[in-house]
CSV table of C-alpha atoms in Angstrom, one decimal:
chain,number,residue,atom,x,y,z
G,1,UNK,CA,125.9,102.8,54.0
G,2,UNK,CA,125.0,105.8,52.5
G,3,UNK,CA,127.0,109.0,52.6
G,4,UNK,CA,124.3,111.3,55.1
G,5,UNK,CA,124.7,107.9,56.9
G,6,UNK,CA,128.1,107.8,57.5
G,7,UNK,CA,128.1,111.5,57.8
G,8,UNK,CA,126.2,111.2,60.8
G,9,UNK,CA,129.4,109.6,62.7
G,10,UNK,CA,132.0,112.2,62.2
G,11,UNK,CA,133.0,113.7,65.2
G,12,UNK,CA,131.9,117.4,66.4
G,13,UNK,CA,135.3,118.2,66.7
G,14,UNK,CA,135.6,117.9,62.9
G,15,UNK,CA,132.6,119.3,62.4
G,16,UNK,CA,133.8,122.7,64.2
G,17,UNK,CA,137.1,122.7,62.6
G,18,UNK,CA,135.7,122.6,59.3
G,19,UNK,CA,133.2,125.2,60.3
G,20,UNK,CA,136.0,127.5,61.2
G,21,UNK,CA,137.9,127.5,58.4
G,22,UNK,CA,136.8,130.1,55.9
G,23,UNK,CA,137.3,127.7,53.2
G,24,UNK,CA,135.6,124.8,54.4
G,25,UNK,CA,132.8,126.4,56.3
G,26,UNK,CA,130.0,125.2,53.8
G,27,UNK,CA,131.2,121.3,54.3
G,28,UNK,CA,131.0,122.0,58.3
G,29,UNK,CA,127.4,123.4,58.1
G,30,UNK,CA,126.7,120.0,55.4
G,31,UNK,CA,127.8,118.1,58.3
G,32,UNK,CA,126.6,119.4,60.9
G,33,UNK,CA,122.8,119.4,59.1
G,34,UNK,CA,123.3,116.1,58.4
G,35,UNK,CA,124.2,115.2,61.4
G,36,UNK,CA,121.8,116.8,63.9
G,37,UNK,CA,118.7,118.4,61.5
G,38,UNK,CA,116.3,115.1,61.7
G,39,UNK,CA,116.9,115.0,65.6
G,40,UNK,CA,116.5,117.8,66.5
G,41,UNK,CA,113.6,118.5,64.2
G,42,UNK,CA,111.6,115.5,65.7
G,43,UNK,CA,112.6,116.8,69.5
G,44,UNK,CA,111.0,120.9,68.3
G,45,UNK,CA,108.4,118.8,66.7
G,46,UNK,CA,106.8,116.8,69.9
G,47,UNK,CA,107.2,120.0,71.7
G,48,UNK,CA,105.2,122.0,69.0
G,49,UNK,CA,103.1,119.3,67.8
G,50,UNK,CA,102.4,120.7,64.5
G,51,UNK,CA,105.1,120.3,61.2
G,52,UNK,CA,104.4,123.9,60.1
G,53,UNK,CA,105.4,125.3,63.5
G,54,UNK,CA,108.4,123.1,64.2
G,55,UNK,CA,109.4,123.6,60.8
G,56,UNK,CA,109.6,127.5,62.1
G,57,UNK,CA,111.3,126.7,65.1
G,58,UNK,CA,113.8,124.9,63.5
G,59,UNK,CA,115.0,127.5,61.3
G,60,UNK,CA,115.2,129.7,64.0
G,61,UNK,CA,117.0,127.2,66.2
G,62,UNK,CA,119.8,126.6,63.1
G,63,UNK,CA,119.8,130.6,63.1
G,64,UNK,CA,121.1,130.5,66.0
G,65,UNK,CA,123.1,127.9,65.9
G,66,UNK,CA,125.4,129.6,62.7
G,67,UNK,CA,125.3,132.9,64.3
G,68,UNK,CA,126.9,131.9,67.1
G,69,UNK,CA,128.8,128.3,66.5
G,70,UNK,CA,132.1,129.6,65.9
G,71,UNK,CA,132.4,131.2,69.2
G,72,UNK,CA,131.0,127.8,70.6
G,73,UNK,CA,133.4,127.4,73.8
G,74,UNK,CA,132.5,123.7,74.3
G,75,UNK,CA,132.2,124.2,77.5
G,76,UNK,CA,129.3,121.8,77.1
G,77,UNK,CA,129.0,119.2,74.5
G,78,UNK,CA,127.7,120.3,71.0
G,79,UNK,CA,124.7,118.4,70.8
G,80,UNK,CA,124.0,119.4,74.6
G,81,UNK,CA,124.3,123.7,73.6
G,82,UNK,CA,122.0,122.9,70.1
G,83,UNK,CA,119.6,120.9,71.8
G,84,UNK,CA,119.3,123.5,74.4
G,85,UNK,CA,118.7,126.6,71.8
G,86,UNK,CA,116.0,124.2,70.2
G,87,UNK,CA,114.3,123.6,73.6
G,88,UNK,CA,114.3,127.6,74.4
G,89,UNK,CA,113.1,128.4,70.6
G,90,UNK,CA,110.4,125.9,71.5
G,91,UNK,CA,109.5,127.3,75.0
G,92,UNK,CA,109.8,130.9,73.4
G,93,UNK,CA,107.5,129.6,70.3
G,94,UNK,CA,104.8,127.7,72.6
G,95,UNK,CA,104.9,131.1,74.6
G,96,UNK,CA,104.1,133.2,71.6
G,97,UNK,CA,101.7,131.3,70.6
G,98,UNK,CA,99.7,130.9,74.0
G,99,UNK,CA,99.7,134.8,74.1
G,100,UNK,CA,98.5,134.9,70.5
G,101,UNK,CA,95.4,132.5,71.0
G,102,UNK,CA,94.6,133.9,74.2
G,103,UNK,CA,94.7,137.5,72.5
G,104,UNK,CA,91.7,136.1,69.8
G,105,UNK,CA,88.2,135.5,70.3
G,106,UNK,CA,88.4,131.7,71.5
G,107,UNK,CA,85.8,130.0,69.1
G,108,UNK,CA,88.7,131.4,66.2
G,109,UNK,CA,90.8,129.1,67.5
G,110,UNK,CA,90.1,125.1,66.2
G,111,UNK,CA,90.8,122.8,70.0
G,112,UNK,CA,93.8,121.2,70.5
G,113,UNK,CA,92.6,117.9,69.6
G,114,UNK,CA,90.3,119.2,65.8
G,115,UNK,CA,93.7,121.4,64.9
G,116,UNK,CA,95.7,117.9,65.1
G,117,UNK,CA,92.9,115.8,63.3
G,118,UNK,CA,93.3,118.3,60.5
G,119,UNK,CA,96.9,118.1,60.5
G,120,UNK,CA,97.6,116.3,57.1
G,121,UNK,CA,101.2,115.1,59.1
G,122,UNK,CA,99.3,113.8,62.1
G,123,UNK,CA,98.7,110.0,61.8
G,124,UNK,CA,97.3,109.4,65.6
G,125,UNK,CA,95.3,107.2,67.6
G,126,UNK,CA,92.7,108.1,70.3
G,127,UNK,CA,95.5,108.0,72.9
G,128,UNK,CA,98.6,109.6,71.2
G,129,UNK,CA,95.8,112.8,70.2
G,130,UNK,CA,94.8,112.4,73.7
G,131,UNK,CA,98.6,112.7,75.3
G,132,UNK,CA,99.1,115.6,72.5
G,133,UNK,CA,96.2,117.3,74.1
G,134,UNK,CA,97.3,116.5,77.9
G,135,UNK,CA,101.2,117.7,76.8
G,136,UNK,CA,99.8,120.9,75.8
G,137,UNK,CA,97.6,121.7,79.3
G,138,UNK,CA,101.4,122.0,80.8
G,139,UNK,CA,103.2,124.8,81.5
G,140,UNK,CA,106.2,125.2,78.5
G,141,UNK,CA,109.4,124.5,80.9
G,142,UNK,CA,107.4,121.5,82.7
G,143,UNK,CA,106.3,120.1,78.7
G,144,UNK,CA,110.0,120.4,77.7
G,145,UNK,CA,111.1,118.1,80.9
G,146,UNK,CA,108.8,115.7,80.1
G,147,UNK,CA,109.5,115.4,76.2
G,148,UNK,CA,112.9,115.0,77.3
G,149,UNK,CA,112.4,112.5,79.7
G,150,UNK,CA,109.3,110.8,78.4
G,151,UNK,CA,109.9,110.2,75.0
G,152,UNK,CA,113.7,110.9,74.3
G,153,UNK,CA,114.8,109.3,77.7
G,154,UNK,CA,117.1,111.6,77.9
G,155,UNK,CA,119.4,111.0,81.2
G,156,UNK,CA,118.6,114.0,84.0
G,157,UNK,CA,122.5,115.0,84.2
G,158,UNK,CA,122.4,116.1,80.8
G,159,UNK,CA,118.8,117.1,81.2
G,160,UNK,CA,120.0,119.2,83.6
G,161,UNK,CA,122.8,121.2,81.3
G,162,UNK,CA,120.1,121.2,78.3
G,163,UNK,CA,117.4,123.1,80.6
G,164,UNK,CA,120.1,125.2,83.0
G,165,UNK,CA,118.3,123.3,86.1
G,166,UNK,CA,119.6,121.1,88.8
G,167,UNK,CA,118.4,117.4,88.3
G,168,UNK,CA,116.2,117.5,91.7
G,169,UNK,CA,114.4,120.2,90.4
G,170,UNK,CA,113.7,118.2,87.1
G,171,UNK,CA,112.8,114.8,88.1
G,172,UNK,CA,110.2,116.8,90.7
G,173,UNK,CA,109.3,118.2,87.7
G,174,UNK,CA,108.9,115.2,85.4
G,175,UNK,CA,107.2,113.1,88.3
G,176,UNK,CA,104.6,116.2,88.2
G,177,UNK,CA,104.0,116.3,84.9
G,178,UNK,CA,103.3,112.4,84.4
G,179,UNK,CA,101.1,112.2,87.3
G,180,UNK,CA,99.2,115.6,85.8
G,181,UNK,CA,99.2,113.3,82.0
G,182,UNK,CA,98.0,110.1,83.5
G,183,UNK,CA,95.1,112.3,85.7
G,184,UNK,CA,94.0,113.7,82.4
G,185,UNK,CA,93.8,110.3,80.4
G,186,UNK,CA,92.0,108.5,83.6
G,187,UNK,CA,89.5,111.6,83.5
G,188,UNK,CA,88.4,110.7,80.0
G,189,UNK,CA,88.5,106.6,80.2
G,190,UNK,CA,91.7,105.6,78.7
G,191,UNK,CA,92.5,102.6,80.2
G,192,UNK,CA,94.7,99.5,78.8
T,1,UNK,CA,116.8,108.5,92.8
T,2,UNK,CA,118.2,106.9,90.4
T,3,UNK,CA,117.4,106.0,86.5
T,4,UNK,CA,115.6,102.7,87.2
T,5,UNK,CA,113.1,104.5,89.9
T,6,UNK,CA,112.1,106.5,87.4
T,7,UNK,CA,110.5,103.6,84.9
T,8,UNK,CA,109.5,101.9,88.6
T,9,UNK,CA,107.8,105.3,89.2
T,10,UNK,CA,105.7,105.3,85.9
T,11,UNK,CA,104.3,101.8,86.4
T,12,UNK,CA,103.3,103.0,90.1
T,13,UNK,CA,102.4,106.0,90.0
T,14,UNK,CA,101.5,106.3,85.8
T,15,UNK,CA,100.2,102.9,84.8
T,16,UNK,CA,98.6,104.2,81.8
T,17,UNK,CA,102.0,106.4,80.3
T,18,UNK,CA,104.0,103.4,81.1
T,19,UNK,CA,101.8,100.6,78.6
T,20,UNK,CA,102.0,103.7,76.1
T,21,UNK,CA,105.9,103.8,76.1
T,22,UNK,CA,106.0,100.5,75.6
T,23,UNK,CA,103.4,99.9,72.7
T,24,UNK,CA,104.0,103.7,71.4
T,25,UNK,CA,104.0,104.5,67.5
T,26,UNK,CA,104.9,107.8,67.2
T,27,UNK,CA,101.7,109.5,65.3
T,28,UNK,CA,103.7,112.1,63.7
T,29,UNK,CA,104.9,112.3,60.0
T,30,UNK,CA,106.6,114.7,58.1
T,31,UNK,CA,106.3,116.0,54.2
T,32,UNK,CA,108.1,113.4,51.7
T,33,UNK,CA,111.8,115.0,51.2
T,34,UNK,CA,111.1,118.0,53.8
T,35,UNK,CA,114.7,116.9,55.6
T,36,UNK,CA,116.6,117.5,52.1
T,37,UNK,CA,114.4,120.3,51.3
T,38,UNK,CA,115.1,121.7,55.1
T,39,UNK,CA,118.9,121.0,54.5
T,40,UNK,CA,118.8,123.4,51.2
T,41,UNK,CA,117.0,126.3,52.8
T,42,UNK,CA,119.6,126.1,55.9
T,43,UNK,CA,122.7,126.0,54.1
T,44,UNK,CA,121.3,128.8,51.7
T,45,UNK,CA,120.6,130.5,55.1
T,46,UNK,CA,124.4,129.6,56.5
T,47,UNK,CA,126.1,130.9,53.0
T,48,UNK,CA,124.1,134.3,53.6
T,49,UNK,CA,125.6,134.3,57.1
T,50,UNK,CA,128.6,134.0,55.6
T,51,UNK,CA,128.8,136.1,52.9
T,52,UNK,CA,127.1,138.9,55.4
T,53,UNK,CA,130.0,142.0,55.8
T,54,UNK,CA,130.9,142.1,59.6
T,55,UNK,CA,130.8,145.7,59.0
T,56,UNK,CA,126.9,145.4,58.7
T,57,UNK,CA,126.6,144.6,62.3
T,58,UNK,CA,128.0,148.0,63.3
T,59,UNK,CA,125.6,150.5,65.1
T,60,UNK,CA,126.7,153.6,64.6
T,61,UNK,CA,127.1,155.8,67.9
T,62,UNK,CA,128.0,159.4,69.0
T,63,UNK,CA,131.8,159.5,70.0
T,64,UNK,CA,131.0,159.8,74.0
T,65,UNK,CA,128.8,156.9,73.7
T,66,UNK,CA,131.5,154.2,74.0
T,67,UNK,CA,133.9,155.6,76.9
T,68,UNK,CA,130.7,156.2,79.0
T,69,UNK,CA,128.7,152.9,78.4
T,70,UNK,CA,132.1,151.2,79.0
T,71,UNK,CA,133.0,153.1,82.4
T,72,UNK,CA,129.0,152.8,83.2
T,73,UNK,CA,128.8,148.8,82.8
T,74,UNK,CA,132.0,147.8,84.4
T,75,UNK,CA,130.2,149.7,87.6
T,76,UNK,CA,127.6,148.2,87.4
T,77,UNK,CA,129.4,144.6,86.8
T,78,UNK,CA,131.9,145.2,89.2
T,79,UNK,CA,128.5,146.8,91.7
T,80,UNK,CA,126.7,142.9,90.7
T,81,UNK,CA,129.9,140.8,91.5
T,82,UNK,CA,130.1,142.7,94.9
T,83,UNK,CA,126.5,142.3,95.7
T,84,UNK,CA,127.1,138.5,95.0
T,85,UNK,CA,129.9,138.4,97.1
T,86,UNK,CA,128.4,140.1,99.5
T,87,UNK,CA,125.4,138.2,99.9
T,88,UNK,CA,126.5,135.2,99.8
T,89,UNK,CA,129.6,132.4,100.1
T,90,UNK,CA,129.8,133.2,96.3
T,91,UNK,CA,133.6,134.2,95.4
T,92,UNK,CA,133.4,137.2,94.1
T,93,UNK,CA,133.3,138.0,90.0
T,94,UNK,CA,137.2,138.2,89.5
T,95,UNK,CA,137.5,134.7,91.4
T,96,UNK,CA,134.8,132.8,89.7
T,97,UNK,CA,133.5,134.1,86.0
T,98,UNK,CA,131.8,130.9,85.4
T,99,UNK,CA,129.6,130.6,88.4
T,100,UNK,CA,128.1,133.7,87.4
T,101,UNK,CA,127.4,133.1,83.8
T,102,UNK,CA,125.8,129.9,85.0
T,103,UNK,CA,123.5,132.0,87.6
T,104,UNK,CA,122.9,134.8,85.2
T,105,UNK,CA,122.4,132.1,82.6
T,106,UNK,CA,119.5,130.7,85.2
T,107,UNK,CA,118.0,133.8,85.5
T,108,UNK,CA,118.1,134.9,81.7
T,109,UNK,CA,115.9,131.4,81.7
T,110,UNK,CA,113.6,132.2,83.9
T,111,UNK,CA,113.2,135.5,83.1
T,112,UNK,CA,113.2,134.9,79.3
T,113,UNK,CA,110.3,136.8,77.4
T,114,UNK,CA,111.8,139.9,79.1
T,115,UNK,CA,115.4,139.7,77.0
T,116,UNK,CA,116.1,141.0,74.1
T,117,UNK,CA,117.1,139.3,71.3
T,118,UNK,CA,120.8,140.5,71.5
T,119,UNK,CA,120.8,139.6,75.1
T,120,UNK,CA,119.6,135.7,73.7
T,121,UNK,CA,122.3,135.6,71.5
T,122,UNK,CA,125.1,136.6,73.9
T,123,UNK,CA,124.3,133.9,76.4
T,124,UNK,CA,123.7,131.2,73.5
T,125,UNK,CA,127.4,131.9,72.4
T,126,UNK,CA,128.5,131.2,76.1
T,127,UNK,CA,129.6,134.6,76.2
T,128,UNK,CA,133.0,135.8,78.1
T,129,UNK,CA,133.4,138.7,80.5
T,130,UNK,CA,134.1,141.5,77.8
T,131,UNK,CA,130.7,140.3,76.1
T,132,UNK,CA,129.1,140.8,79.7
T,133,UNK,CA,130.4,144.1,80.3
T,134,UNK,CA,129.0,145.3,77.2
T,135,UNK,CA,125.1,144.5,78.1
T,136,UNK,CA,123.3,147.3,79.4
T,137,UNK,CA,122.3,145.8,82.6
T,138,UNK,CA,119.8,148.6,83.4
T,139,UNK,CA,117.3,147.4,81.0
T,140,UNK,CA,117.5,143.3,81.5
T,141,UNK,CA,118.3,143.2,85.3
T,142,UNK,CA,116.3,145.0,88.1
T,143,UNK,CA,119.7,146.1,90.2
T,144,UNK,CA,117.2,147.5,92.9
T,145,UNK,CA,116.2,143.7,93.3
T,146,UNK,CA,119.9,142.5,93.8
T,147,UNK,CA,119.1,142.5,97.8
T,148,UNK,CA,120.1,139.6,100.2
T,149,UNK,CA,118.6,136.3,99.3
T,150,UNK,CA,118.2,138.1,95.4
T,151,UNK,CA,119.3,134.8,93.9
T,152,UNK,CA,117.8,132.3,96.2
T,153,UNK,CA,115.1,134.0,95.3
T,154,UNK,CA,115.1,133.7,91.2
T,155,UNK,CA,116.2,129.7,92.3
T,156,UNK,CA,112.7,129.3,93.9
T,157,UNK,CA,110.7,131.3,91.3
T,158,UNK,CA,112.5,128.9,88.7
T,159,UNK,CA,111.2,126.1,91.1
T,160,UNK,CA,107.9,126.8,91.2
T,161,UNK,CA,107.7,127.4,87.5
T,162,UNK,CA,108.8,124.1,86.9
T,163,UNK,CA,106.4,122.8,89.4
């Protein structure tokens, strides 16, 4: 086993105790990185799409994360509070960006589906560009659920402390979203 | 409704999502080395956080500033955690800190391209009561709007954003 390997199984609690002494704070933020970068860079990433804008979002999200990790209460659990500032940078990025596009002439912007088949880090079938294109017709907050859900199966109670929202509210919200997905694959033929 | 109802829900409901998930290769890749390379340029980020002088995130203010905010917000706290009481079974702020961070929080949510950054950053570091007192409410919250029903209210708008 390598050493990021094993890295990855020490225990947040020794991750915040290194990070909060002075001396040891560099080895805390190693571990930490280790520990958490690829996941949480592949969760920013489906909720993005592209590798240049999660790789944005994720230095925001890690920002963040320093700024404000040594005050970190744990009133929730580490990964729960990190994975919750990355799903806000993401809403807050995919936000930006909306109002950006819709503030430019519209034939400036390439589609959905011509931006991703230009994407060098895109490697996608018909259906997966198709889903990226359906994802991205949903409102940020109701794209976040279902990323969570969908693809991370991430269980609704700690859905519910990542987005601040009561599990009823979010399975509605999931059921929504999938039925709004599989609508816009039937509508253009994808069938198994 | 349980975990289980949920995959039962796809096949129903979602045929075509639920034969994805199962033969699903995820079509994304990422730059050879970007995780190591992403490692170096946050820890080069963290050591500048560290090596930052707390000093540098002093604002400067005139004397009569500090006395006046301070007298000015716990008002207007102490006028919020009344208006919750109030308004509601809520216990009031004194009683139960937490249950209002956690509605705040909800609100800050829904309500987020209207925050400032410093705002963010206060609620991302679970902030306590003194932290609280120190936000000028007057430009995040709409006090006029903190009627009855104010926060089952923001719950529905949250709803239907979801929705």
């Amino acid at each position: 086993m390598n050493k990021e390997l094993s890295n990855q199984s020490i225990g947040d609690e020794e991750i915040l105790r290194y990070l909060r002494s002075p001396k040891e704070a560099n080895k805390g933020y190693t571990l930490l990185l280790e520990k958490y970068q690829e996941r949480l860079y592949w969760h920013i990433r489906k909720m993005v799409t592209f590798h240049d804008d999660a790789h944005d979002v994720i230095q925001n999200t890690f920002i963040k994360v320093f700024k404000n990790i040594k005050g970190f209460r744990q009133d929730s659990g580490l990964y729960t509070w990190m994975y919750r500032i990355a799903t806000n940078e993401s809403i807050s990025y995919l936000r930006k960006r909306k109002r950006i596009q819709s503030n430019v002439v519209s034939n400036e912007i390439l589609p959905m589906q011509d931006s991703l088949t230009s994407d060098p880090y895109f490697d996608g079938e018909a259906i997966s560009l198709l889903l990226a294109k359906a994802m991205d017709t949903l409102p940020e907050k109701q794209k976040a659920v279902f990323q969570l859900r969908y693809f991370e199966e991430m269980p609704y109670k700690q859905m519910s402390e990542v987005m601040g929202t009561s599990e009823g509210s979010l399975k509605a919200s999931y059921h929504h979203a999938a039925k709004k997905i599989e609508q816009f694959l039937k509508q253009r033929n994808i069938n198994f | 409704m349980n975990e289980r109802d949920d995959s039962d829900f796809l096949k129903k409901e979602a045929p075509i999502l639920s034969h994805y998930k199962r033969a699903e290769k995820s079509p994304y890749l990422m730059p050879e080395g970007y995780m190591n390379s992403l490692k170096d340029t946050l820890l080069a980020e963290a050591k500048k956080l560290e090596e930052a002088p707390k000093s540098a995130k002093v604002i400067s203010l005139p004397n009569w500033f500090r006395p006046v905010a301070a007298a000015a917000s716990l008002l207007l706290v102490g006028w919020v955690g009344f208006a919750l009481w109030s308004t509601s079974d809520t216990p009031a702020l004194a009683d139960n800190d937490a249950l209002l961070l956690e509605e705040i929080d909800a609100y800050v949510e829904a309500n987020f391209d209207e925050f400032g950054e410093e705002v963010y950053d206060l609620f991302l570091s679970e902030a306590s009561t003194e932290d609280i007192e120190e936000i000028d409410w007057t430009n995040s919250l709409q006090i006029d709007d903190l009627e009855e029903g104010f926060w089952e209210e923001i719950d529905e708008q949250l709803l239907e954003e979801l929705l």
